[in-house]
Tab-separated table of C-alpha atoms in Angstrom:
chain	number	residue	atom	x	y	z
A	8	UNK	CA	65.001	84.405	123.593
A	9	UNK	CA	66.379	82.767	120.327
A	10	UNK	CA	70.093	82.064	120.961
A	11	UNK	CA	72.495	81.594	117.494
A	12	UNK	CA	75.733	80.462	117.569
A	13	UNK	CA	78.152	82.746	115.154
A	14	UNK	CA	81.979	82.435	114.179
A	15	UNK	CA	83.649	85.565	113.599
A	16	UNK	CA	86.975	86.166	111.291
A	17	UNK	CA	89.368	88.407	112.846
A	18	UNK	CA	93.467	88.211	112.179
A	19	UNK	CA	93.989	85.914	114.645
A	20	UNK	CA	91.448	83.195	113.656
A	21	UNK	CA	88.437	82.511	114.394
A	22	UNK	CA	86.066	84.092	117.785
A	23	UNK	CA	82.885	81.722	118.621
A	24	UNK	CA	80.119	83.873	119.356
A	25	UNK	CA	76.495	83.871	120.764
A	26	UNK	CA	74.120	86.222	119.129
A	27	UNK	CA	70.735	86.451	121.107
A	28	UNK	CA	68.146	88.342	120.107
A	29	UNK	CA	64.197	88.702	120.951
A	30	UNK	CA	61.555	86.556	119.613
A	31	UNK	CA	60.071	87.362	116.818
A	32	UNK	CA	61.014	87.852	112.858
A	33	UNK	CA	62.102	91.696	113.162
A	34	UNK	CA	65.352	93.745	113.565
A	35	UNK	CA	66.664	94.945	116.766
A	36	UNK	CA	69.732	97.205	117.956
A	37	UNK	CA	72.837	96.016	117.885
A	38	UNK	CA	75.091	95.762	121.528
A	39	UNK	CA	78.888	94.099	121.670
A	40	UNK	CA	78.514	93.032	125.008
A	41	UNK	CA	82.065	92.514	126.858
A	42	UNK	CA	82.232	89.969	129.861
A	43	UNK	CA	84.134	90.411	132.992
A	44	UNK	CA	87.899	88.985	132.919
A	45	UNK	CA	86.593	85.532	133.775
A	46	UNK	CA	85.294	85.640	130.180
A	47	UNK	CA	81.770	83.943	128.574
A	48	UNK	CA	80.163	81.177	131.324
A	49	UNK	CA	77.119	80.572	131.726
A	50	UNK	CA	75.967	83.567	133.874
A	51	UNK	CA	77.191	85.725	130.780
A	52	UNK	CA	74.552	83.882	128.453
A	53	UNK	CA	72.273	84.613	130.654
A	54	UNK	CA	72.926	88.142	131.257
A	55	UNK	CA	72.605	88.813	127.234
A	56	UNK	CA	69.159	86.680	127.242
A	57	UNK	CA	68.046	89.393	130.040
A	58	UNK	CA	69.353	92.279	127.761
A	59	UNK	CA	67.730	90.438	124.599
A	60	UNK	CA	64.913	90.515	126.503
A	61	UNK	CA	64.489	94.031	126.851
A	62	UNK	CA	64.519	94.793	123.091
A	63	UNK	CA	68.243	94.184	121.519
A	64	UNK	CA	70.251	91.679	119.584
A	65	UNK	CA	73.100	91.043	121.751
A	66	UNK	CA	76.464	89.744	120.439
A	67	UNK	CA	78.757	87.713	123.282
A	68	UNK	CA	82.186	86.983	121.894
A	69	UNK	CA	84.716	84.761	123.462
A	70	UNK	CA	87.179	87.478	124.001
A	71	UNK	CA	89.756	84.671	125.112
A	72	UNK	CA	89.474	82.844	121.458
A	73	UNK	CA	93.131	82.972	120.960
A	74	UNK	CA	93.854	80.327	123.890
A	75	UNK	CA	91.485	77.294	124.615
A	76	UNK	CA	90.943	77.497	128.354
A	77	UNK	CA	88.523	76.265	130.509
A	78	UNK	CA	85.781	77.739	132.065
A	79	UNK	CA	86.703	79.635	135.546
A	80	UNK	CA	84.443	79.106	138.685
A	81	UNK	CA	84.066	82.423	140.091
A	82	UNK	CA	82.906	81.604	143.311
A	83	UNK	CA	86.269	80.333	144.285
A	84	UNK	CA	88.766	81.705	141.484
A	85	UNK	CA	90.292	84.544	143.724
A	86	UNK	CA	90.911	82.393	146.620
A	87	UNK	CA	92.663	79.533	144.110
A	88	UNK	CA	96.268	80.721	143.310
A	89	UNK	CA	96.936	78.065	140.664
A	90	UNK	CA	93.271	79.466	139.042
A	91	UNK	CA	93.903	83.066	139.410
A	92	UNK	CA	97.351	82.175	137.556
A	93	UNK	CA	95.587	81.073	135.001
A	94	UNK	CA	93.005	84.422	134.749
A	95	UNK	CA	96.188	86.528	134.990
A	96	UNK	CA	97.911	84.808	132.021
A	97	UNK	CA	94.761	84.921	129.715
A	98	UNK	CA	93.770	89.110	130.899
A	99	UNK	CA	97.649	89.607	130.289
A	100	UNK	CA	97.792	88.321	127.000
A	101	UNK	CA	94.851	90.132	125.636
A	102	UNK	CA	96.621	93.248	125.069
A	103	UNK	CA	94.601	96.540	124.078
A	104	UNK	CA	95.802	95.972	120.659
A	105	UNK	CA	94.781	92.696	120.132
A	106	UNK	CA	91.381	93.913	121.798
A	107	UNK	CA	91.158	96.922	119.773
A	108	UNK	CA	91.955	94.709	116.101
A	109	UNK	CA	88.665	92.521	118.055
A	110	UNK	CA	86.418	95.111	118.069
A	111	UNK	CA	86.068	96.284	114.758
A	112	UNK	CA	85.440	92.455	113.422
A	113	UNK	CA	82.688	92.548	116.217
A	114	UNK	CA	81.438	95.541	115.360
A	115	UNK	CA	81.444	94.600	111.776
A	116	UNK	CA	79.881	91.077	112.297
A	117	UNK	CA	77.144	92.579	114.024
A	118	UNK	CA	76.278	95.386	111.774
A	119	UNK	CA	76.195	93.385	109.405
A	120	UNK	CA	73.640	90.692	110.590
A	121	UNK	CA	69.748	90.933	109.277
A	122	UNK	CA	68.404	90.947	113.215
A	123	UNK	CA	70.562	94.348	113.753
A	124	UNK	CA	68.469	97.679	113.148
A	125	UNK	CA	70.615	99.918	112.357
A	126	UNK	CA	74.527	100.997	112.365
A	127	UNK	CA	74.286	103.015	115.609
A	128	UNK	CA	75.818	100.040	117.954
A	129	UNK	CA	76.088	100.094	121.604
A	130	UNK	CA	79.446	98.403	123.685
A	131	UNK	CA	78.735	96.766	127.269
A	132	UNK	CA	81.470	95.718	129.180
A	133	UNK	CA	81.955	94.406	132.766
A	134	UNK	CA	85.192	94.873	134.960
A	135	UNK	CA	87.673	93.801	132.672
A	136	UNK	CA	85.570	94.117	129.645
A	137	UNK	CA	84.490	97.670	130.822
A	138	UNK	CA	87.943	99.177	129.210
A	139	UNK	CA	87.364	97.066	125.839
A	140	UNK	CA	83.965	98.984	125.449
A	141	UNK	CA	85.178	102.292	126.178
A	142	UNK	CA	88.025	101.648	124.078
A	143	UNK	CA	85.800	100.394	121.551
A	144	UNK	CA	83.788	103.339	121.264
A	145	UNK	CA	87.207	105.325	120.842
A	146	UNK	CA	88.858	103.388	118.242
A	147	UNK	CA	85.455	103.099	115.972
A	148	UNK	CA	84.046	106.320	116.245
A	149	UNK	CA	82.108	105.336	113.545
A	150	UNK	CA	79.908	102.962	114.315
A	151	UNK	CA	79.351	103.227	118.435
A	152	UNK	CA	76.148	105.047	119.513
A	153	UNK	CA	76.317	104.495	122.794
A	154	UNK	CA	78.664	103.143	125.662
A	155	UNK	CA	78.374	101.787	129.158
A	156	UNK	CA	80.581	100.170	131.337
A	157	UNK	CA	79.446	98.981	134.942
A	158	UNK	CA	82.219	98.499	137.498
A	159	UNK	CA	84.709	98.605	134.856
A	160	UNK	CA	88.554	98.757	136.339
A	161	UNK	CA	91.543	100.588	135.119
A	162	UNK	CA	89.389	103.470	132.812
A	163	UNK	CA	91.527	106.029	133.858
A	164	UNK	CA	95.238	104.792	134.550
A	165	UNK	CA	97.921	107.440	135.152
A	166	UNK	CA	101.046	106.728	133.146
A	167	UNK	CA	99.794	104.104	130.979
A	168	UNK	CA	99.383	104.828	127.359
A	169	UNK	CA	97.241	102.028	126.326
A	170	UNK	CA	94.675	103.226	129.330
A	171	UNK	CA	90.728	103.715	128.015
A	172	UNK	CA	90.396	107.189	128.794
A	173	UNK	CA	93.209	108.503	126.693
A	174	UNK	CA	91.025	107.805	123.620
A	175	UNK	CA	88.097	110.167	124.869
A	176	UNK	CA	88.626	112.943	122.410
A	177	UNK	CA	87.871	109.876	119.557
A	178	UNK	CA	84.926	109.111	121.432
A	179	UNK	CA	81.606	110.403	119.572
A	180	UNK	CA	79.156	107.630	121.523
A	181	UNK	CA	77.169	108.697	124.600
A	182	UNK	CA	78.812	107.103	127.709
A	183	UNK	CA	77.637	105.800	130.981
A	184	UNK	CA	79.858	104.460	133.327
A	185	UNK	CA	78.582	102.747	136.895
A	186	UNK	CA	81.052	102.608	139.139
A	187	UNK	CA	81.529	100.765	142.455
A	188	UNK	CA	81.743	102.312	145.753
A	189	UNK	CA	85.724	101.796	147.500
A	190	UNK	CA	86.920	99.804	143.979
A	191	UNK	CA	90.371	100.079	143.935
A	192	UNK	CA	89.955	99.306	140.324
A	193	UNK	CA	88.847	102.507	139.546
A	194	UNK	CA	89.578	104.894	142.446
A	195	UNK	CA	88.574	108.444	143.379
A	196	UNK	CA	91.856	109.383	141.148
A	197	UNK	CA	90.956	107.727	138.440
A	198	UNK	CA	86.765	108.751	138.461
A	199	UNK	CA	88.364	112.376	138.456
A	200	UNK	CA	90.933	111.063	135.587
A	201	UNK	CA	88.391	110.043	133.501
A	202	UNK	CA	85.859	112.958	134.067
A	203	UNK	CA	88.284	115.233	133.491
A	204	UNK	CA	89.207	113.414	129.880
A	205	UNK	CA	85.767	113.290	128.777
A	206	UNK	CA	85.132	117.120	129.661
A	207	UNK	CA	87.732	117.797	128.004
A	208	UNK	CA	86.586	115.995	124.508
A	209	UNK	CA	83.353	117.304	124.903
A	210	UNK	CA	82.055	113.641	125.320
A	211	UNK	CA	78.468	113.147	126.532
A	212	UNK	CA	78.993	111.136	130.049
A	213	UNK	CA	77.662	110.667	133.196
A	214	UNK	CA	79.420	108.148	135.643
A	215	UNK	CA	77.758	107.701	138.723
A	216	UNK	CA	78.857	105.667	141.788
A	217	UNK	CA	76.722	102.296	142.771
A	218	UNK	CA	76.423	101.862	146.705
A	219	UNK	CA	77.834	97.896	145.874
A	220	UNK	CA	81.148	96.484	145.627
A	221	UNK	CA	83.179	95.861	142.543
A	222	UNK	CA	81.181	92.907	140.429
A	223	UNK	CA	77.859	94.201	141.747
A	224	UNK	CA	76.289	93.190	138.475
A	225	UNK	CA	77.279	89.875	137.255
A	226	UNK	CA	75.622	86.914	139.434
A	227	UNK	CA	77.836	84.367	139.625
A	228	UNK	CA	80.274	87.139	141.649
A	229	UNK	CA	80.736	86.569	145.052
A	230	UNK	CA	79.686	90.109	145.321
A	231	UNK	CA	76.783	90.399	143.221
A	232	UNK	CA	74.336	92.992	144.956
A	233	UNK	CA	70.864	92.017	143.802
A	234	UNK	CA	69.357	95.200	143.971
A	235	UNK	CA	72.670	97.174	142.298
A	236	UNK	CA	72.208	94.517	139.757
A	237	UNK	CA	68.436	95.498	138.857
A	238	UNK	CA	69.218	99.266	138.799
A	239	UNK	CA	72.408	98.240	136.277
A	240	UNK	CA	70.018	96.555	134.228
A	241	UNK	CA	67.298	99.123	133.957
A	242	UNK	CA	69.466	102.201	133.671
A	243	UNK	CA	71.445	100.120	130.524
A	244	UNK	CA	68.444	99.706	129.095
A	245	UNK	CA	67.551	102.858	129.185
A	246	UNK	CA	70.635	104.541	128.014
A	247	UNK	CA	70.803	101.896	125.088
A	248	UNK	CA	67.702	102.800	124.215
A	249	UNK	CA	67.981	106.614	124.326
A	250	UNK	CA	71.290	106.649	122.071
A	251	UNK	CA	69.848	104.025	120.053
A	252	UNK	CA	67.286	105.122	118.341
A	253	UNK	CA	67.070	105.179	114.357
């Protein structure tokens, strides 16, 4: 996979970014691909080589720009208090605005690179970065094809106006959401919440429910479920490819 490093104006500054794309001089479709809240590491990288791999130009963006931080280890960040401190001040500061303004300079940066296809885009997004895709998709209509969030917490929160799934009548993407089996991130309440939204806005969506725990997908997790992680990956690819298409 050919990796290329990219810098990305939005009204905040300036968001590092990792484009990766398959080999070979050709075009591919475009995905904004959101990592979990412990933001771009290494086993992100990887994970959008693996997508790259399959046929896409991938763009990771260092959603956490705004506040030089270091890297979090995962295997030991929810048992670390002082580190967890840390997370929660970076996820809190990222406010669905701020994510929202984000987005459409992603969207825009990748659109408008030569390796990108065409404008149908896809949004990815992981736990924490599972709401910035959906949201995504809702707040530029325009230029999302496709959607899919895997494990993605919070989708459907009652009383909270900035949650994900009170955009649904905006959304025009397809959307696939993999949830987690017993996630109190997104509980039976809120897989009804959201269902409910997207029937209601006529969205096309499936969500289904992985037999894995919350962070199935993402390696580096302490509960990464190899075998939830290879059905994510093909079922992604799939979708993407489906909604994709010229």
């Amino acid at each position: 996979m050919a990796r290329t490093a990219v810098e990305i104006e939005t009204h905040d500054g300036t968001c590092p970014a990792t484009l990766h794309t398959p080999d070979g001089d050709r075009s591919w479709p475009g995905v904004l691909y959101y990592p979990d809240a412990g933001g771009v590491r290494e086993t992100f990288v990887a994970m959008a080589d693996r997508l790259a791999g399959r046929g896409f130009a991938v763009l990771l963006p260092d959603i956490y720009y705004r506040t030089p931080y270091a890297p979090f280890d995962t295997t030991t960040l929810f048992g670390d208090p002082e580190e967890f401190a840390r997370l929660t001040a970076l996820v809190r500061a990222l406010t669905p605005e701020k994510s929202d303004d984000d987005a459409g300079a992603y969207l825009a940066a990748l659109a408008g690179r030569p390796e990108v296809a065409h404008p149908g885009l896809g949004t990815v997004g992981y736990c924490f970065g599972g709401g910035m895709a959906l949201r995504a998709a809702g707040h530029h209509p325009g230029s999302v094809a496709a959607t899919a969030t895997f494990h993605g917490g919070g989708l459907a929160v009652a009383d909270d106006p900035t949650s994900p799934h009170l955009v649904a009548d905006r959304i025009r993407a397809a959307v696939y959401v993999a949830a987690a089996t017993d996630d109190a991130a997104f509980d039976a309440d809120q897989h009804r919440r959201l269902r409910d939204a997207f029937d209601a806005a006529g969205v096309r969506a499936e969500i289904e429910t992985y037999p894995a725990a919350h962070g199935f997908a993402v390696p580096d997790n302490p509960t990464h479920d190899p075998a939830a992680d290879r059905r994510h990956l093909e079922t992604m690819t799939t979708f993407l490819t489906a909604h994709q298409a010229p």
